[in-house]
PDB file of C-alpha atoms and ligand atoms in Angstrom:
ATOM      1  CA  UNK A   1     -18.502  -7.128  26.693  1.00  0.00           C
ATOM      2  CA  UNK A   2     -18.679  -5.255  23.632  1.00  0.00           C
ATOM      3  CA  UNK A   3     -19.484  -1.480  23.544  1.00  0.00           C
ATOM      4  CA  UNK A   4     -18.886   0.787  20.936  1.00  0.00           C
ATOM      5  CA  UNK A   5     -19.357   5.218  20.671  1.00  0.00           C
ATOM      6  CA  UNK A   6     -19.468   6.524  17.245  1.00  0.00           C
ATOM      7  CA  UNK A   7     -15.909   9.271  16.810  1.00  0.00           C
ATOM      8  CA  UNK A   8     -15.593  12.254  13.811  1.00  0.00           C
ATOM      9  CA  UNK A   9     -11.911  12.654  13.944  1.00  0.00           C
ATOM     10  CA  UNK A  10     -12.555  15.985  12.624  1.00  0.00           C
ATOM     11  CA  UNK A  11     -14.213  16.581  15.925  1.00  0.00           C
ATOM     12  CA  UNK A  12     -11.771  16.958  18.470  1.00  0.00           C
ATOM     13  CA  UNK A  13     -14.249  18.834  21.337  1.00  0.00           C
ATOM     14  CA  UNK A  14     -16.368  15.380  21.402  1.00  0.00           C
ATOM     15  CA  UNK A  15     -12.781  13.583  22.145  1.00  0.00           C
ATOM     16  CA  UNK A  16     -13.267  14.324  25.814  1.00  0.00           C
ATOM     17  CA  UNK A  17     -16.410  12.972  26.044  1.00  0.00           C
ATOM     18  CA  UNK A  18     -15.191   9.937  24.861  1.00  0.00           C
ATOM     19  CA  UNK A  19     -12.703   9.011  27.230  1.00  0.00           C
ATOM     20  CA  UNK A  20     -15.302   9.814  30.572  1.00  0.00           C
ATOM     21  CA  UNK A  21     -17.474   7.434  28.498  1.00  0.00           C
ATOM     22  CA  UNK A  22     -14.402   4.891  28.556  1.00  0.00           C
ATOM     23  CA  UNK A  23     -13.332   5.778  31.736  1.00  0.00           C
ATOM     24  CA  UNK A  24     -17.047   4.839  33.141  1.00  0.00           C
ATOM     25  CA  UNK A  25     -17.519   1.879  31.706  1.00  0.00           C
ATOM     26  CA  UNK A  26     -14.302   0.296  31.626  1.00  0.00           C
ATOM     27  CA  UNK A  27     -11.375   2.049  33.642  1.00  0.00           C
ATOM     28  CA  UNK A  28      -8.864   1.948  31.384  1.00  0.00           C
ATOM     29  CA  UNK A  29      -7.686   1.147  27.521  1.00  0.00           C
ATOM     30  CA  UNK A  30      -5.851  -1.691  26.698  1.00  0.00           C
ATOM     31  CA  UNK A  31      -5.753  -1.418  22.750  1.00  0.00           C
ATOM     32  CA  UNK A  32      -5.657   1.540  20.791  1.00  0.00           C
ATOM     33  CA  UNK A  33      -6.158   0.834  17.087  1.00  0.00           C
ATOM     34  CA  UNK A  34      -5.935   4.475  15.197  1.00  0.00           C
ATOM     35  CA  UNK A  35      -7.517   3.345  11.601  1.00  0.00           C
ATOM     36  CA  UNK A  36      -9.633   5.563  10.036  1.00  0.00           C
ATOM     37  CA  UNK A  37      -8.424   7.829   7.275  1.00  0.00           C
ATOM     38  CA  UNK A  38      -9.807   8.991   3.901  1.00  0.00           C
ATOM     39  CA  UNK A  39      -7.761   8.976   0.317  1.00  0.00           C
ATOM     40  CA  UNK A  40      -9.378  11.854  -1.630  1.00  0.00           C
ATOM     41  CA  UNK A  41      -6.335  13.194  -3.138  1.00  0.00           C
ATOM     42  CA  UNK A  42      -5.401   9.937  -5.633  1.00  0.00           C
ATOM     43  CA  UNK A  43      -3.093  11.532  -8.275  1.00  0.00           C
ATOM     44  CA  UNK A  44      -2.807  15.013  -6.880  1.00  0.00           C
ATOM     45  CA  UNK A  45       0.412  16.179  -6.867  1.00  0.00           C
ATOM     46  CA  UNK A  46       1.443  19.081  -4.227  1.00  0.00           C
ATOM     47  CA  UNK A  47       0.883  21.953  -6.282  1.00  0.00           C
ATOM     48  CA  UNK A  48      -2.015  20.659  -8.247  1.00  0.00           C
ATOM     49  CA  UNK A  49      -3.834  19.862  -4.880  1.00  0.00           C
ATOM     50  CA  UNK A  50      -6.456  22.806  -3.345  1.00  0.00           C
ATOM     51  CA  UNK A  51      -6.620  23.808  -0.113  1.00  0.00           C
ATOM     52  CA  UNK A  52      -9.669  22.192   1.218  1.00  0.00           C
ATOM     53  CA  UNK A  53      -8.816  18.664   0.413  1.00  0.00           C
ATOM     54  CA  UNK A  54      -5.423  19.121   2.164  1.00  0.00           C
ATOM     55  CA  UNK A  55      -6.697  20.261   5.031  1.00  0.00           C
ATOM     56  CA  UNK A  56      -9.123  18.073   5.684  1.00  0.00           C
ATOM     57  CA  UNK A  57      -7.200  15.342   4.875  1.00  0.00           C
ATOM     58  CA  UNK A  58      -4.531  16.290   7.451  1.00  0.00           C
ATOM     59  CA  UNK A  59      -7.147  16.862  10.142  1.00  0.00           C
ATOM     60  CA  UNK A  60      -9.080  13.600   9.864  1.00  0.00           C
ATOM     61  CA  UNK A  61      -5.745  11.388   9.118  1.00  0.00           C
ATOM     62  CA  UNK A  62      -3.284  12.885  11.268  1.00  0.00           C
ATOM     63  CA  UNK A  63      -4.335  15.812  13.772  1.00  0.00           C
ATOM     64  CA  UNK A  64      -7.277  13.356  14.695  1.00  0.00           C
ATOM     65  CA  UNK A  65      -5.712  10.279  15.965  1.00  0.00           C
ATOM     66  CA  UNK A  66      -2.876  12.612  17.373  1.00  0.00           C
ATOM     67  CA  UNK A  67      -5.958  14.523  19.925  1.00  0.00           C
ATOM     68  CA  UNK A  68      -7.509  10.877  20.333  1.00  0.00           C
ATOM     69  CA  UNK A  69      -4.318   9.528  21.119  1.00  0.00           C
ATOM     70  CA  UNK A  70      -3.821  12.407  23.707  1.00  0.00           C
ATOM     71  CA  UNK A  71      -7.294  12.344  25.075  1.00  0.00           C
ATOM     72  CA  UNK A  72      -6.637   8.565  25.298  1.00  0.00           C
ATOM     73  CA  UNK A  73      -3.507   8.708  26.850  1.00  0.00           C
ATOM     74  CA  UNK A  74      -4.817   9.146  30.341  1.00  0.00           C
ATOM     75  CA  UNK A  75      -6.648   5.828  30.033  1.00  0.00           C
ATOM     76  CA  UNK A  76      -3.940   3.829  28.217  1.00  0.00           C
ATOM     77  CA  UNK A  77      -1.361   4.465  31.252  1.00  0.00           C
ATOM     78  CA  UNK A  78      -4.032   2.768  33.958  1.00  0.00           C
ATOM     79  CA  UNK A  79      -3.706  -0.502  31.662  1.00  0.00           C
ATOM     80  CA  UNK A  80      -1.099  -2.736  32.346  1.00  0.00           C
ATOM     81  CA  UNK A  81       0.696  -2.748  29.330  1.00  0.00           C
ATOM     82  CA  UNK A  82      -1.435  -0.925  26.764  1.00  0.00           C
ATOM     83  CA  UNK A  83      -0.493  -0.546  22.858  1.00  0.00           C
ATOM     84  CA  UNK A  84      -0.949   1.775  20.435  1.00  0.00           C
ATOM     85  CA  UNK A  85      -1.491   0.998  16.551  1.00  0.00           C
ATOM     86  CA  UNK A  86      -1.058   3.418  13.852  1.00  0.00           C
ATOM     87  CA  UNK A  87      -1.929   2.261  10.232  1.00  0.00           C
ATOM     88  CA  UNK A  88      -0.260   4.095   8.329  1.00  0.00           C
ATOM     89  CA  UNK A  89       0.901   2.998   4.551  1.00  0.00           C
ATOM     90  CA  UNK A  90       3.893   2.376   2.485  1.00  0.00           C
ATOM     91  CA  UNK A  91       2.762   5.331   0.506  1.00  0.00           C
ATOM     92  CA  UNK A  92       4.212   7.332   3.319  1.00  0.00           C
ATOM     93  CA  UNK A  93       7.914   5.744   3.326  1.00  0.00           C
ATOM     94  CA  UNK A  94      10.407   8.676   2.924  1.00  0.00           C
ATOM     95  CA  UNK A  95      12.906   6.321   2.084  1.00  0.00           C
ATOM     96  CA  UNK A  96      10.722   5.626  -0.952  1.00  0.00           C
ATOM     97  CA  UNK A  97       9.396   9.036  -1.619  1.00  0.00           C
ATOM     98  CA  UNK A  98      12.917  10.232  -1.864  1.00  0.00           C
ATOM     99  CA  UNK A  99      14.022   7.889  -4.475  1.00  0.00           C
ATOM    100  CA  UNK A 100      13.726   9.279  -8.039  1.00  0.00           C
ATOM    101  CA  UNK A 101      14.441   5.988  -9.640  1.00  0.00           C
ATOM    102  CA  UNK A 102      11.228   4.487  -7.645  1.00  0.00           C
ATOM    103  CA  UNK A 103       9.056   2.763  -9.757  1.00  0.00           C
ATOM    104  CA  UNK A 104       5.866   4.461  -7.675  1.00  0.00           C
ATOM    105  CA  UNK A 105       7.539   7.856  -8.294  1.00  0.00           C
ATOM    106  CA  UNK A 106       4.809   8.524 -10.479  1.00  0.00           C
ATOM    107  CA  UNK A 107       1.982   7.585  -7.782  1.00  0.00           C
ATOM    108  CA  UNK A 108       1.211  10.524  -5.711  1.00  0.00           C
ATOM    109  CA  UNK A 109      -1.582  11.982  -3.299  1.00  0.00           C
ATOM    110  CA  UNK A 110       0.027  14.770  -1.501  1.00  0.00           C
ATOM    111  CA  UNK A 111      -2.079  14.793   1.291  1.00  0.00           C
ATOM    112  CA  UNK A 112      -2.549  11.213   2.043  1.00  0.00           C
ATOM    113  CA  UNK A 113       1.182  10.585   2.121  1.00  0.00           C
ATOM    114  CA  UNK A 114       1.617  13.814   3.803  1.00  0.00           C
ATOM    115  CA  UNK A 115      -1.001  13.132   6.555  1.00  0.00           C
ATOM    116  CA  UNK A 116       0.670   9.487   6.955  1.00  0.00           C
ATOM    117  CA  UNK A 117       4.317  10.761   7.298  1.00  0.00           C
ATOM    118  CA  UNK A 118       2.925  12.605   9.863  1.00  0.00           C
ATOM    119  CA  UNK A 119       0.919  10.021  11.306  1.00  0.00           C
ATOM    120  CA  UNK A 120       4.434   8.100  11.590  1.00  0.00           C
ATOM    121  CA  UNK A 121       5.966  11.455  13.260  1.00  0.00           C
ATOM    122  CA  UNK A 122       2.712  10.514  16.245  1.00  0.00           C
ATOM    123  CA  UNK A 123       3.949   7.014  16.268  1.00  0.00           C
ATOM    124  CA  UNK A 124       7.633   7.607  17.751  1.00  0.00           C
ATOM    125  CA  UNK A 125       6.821  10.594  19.511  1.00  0.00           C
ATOM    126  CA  UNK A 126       3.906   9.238  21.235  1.00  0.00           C
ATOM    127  CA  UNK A 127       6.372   5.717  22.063  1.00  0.00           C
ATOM    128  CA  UNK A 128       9.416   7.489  23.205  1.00  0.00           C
ATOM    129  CA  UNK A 129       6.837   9.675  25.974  1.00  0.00           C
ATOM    130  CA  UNK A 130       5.088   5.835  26.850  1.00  0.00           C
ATOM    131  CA  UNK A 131       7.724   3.856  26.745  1.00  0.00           C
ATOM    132  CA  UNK A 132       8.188   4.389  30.691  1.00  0.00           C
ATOM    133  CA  UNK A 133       4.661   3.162  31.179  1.00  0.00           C
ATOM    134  CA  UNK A 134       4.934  -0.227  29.367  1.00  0.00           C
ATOM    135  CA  UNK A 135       2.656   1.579  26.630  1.00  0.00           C
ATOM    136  CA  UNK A 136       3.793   0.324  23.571  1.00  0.00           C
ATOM    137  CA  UNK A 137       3.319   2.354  20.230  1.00  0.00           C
ATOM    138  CA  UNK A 138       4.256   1.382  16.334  1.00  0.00           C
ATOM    139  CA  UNK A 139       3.124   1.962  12.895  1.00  0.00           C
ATOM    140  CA  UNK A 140       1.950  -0.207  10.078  1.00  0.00           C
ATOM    141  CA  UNK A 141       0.631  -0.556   6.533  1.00  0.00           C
ATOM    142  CA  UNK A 142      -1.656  -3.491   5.574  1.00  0.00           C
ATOM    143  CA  UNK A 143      -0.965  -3.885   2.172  1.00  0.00           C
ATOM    144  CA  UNK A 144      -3.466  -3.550  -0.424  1.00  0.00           C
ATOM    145  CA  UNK A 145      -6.571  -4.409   0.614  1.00  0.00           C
ATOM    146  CA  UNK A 146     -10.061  -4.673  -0.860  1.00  0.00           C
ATOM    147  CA  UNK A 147     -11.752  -1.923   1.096  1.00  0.00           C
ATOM    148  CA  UNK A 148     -13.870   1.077   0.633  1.00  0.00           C
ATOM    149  CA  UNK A 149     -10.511   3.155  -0.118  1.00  0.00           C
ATOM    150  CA  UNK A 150      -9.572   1.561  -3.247  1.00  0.00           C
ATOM    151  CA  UNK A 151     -11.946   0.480  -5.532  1.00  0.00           C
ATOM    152  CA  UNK A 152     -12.358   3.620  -8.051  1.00  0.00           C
ATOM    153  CA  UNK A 153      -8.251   3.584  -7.665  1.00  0.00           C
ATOM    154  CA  UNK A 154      -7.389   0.262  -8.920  1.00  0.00           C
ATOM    155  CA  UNK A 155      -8.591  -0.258 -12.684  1.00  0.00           C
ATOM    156  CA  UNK A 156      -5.762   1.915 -12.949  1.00  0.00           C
ATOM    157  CA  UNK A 157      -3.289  -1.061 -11.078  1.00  0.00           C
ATOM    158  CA  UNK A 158      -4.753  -3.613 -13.123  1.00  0.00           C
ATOM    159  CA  UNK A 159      -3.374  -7.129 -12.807  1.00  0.00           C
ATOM    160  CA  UNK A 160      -0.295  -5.896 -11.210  1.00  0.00           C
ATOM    161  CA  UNK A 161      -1.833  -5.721  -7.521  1.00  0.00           C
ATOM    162  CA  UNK A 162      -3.255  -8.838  -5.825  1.00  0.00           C
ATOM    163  CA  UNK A 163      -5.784  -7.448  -2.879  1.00  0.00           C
ATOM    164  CA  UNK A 164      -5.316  -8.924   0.592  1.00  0.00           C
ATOM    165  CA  UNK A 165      -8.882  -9.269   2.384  1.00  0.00           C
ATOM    166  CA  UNK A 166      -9.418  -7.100   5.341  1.00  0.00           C
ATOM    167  CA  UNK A 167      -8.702  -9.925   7.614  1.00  0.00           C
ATOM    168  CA  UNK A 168      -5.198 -10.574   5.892  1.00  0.00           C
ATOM    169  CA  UNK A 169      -4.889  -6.668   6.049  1.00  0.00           C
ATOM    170  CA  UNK A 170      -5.745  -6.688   9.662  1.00  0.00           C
ATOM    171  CA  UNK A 171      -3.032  -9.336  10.836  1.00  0.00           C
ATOM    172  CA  UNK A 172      -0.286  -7.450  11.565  1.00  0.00           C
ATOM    173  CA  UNK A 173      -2.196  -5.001  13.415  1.00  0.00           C
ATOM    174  CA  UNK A 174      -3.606  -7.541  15.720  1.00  0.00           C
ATOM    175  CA  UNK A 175       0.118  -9.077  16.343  1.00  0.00           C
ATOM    176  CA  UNK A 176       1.269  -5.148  17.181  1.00  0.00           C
ATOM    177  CA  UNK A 177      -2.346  -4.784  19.795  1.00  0.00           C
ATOM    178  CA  UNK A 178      -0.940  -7.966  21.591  1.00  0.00           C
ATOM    179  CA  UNK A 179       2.861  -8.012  21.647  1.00  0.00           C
ATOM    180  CA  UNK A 180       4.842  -9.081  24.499  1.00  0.00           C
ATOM    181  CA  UNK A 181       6.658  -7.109  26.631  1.00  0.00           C
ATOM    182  CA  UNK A 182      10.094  -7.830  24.999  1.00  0.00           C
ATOM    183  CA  UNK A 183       8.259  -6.643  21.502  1.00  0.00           C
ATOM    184  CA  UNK A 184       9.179  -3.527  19.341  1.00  0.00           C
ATOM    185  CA  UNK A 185       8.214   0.132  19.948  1.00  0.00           C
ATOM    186  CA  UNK A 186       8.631   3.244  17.940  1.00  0.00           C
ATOM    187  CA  UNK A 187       8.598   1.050  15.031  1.00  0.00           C
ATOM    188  CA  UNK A 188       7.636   0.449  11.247  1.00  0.00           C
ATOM    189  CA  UNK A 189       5.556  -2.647  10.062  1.00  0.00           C
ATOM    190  CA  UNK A 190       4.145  -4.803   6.896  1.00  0.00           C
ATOM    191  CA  UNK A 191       3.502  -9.098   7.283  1.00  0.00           C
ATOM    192  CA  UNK A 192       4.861  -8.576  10.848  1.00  0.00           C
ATOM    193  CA  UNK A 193       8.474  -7.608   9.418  1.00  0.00           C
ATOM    194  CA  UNK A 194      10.369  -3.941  10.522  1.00  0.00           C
ATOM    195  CA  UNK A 195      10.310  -1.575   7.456  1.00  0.00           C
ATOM    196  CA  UNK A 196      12.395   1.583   7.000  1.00  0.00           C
ATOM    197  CA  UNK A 197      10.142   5.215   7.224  1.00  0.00           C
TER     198      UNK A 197
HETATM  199  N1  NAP B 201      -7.046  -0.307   1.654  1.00  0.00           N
HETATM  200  C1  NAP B 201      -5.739  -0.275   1.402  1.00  0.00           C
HETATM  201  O1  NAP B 201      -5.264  -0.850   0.412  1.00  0.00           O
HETATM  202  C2  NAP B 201      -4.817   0.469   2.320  1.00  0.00           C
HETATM  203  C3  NAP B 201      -3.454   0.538   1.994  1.00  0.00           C
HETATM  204  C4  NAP B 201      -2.585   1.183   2.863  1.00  0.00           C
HETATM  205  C5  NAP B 201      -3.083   1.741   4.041  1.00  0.00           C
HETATM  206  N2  NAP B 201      -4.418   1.673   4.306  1.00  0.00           N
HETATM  207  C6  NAP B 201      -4.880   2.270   5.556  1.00  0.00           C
HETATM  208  O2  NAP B 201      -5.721   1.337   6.214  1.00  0.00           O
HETATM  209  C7  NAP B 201      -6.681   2.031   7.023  1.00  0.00           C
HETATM  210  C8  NAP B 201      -8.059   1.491   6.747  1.00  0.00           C
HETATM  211  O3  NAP B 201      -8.376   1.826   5.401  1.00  0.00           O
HETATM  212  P1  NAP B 201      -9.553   1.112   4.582  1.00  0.00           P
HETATM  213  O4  NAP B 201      -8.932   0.542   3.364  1.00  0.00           O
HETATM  214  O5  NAP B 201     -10.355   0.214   5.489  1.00  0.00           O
HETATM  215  O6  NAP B 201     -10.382   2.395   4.165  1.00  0.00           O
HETATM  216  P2  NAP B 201     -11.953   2.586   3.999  1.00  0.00           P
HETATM  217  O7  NAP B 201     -12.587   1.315   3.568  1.00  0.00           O
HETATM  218  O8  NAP B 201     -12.105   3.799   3.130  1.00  0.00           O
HETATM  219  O9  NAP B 201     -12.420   2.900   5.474  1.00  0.00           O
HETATM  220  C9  NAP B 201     -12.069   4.118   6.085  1.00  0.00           C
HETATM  221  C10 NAP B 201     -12.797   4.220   7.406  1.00  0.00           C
HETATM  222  O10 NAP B 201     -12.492   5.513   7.950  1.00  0.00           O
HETATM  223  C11 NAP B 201     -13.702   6.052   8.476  1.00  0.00           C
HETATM  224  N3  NAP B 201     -13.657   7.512   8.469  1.00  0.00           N
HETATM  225  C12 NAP B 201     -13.549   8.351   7.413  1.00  0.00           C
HETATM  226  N4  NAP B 201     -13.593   9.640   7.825  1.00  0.00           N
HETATM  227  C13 NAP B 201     -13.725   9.600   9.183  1.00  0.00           C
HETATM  228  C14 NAP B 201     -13.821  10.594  10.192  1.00  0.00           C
HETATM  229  N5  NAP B 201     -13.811  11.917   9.901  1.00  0.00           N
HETATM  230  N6  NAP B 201     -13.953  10.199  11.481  1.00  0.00           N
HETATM  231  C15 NAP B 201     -13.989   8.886  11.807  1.00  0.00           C
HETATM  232  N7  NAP B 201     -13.918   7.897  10.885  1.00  0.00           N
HETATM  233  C16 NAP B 201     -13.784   8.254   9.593  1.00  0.00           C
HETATM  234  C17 NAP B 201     -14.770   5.541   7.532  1.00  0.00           C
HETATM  235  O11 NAP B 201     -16.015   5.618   8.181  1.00  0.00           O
HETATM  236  P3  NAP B 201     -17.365   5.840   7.305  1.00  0.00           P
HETATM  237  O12 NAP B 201     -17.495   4.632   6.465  1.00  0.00           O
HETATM  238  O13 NAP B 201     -18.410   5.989   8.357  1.00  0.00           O
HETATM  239  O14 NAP B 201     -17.119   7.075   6.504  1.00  0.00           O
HETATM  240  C18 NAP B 201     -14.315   4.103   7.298  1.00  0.00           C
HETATM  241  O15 NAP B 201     -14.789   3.264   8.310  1.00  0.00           O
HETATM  242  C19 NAP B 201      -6.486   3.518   6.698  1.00  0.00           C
HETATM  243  O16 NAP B 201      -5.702   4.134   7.686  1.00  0.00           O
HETATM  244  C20 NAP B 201      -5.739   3.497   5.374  1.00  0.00           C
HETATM  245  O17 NAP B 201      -4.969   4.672   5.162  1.00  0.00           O
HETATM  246  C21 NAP B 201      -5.287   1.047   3.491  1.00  0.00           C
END
């Protein structure tokens, strides 16, 4: 049975709402999939970025799926072994962002890799308090994919970047929604292989 309940994660007050509405019609939450962001921040480094487009980027990329996820939470602990999916991007790797020799040193939005790191921080803080409950909870990036997000951004990539489609995109993040028990938490993905944060 398919349902569906249209969320502004700038809107936490509607978040309770949502899980009755969940509660009612199913009972519990199996999958968790936490993928909506924006990217309006492309080339905006931190001190050339205003104030309004950090904050909202923050609040609809990483303060929303953090309330939904705790909202949620309730519902994900009557499933029998419920997971959590954060996409998050490679954009948002420390150990990359920390390297001054990167070649993508050059490639910043403050607020999108900001809002991601911290989207990461809600992935292993969110496992370590589920792990008890067979609730498992990771992170991933899909790659580049042809989507919405991109297309103004990549004349600038050119030839270098070859665009997944959003099903290729999507693959890992169906493998993470239906590991097995024995499968990773608290962890970092891309192509179904651990990356470092
Ligand atoms: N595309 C890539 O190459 C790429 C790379 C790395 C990571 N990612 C990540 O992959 C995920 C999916 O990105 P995408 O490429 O599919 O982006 P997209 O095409 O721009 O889609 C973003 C989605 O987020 C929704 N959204 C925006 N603001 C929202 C809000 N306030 N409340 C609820 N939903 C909202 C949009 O809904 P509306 O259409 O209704 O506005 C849209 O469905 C994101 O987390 C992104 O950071 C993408």
């Amino acid at each position: 049975m398919a349902s569906h309940v249209k969320i502004d994660l700038a809107m936490s007050s509607m978040f309770p709402a949502i899980a009755n509405k969940i509660h009612e019609e199913f009972g519990r939450l199996d999958v968790l999939v936490n993928n909506a962001s924006i990217l309006t921040d492309f080339g905006k480094h931190p001190s050339l970025i205003d104030e309004d487009t950090y904050r909202r980027v923050i609040e609809v990329n990483q303060i929303g799926p953090f309330l939904l996820t705790r909202a949620l939470t309730p519902l994900l602990k009557k499933s029998s072994s419920a997971r959590v999916v954060n996409v998050s991007s490679q954009a948002a790797q420390l150990s990359q962002l920390s390297d001054m020799h990167s070649p993508w040193r050059d490639d910043i939005c403050a607020a999108y890799q900001s809002s991601k790191i911290g989207v990461n921080a809600n992935t292993v803080l969110f496992a370590k308090e589920l792990e008890p409950f067979g609730i498992k909870v990771n992170s991933y990036c899909p790659g580049w994919v042809d989507s919405g997000m991109n297309l103004e951004e990549l004349p600038e990539y050119g030839e270098n970047v070859k665009l997944k489609t959003p099903r290729e995109g999507a693959d890992t993040a169906i493998w993470l929604a239906t590991l097995a028990e024995d499968g990773p938490t608290a962890g970092f993905f891309t192509e179904r292989e651990a990356i470092s944060w």
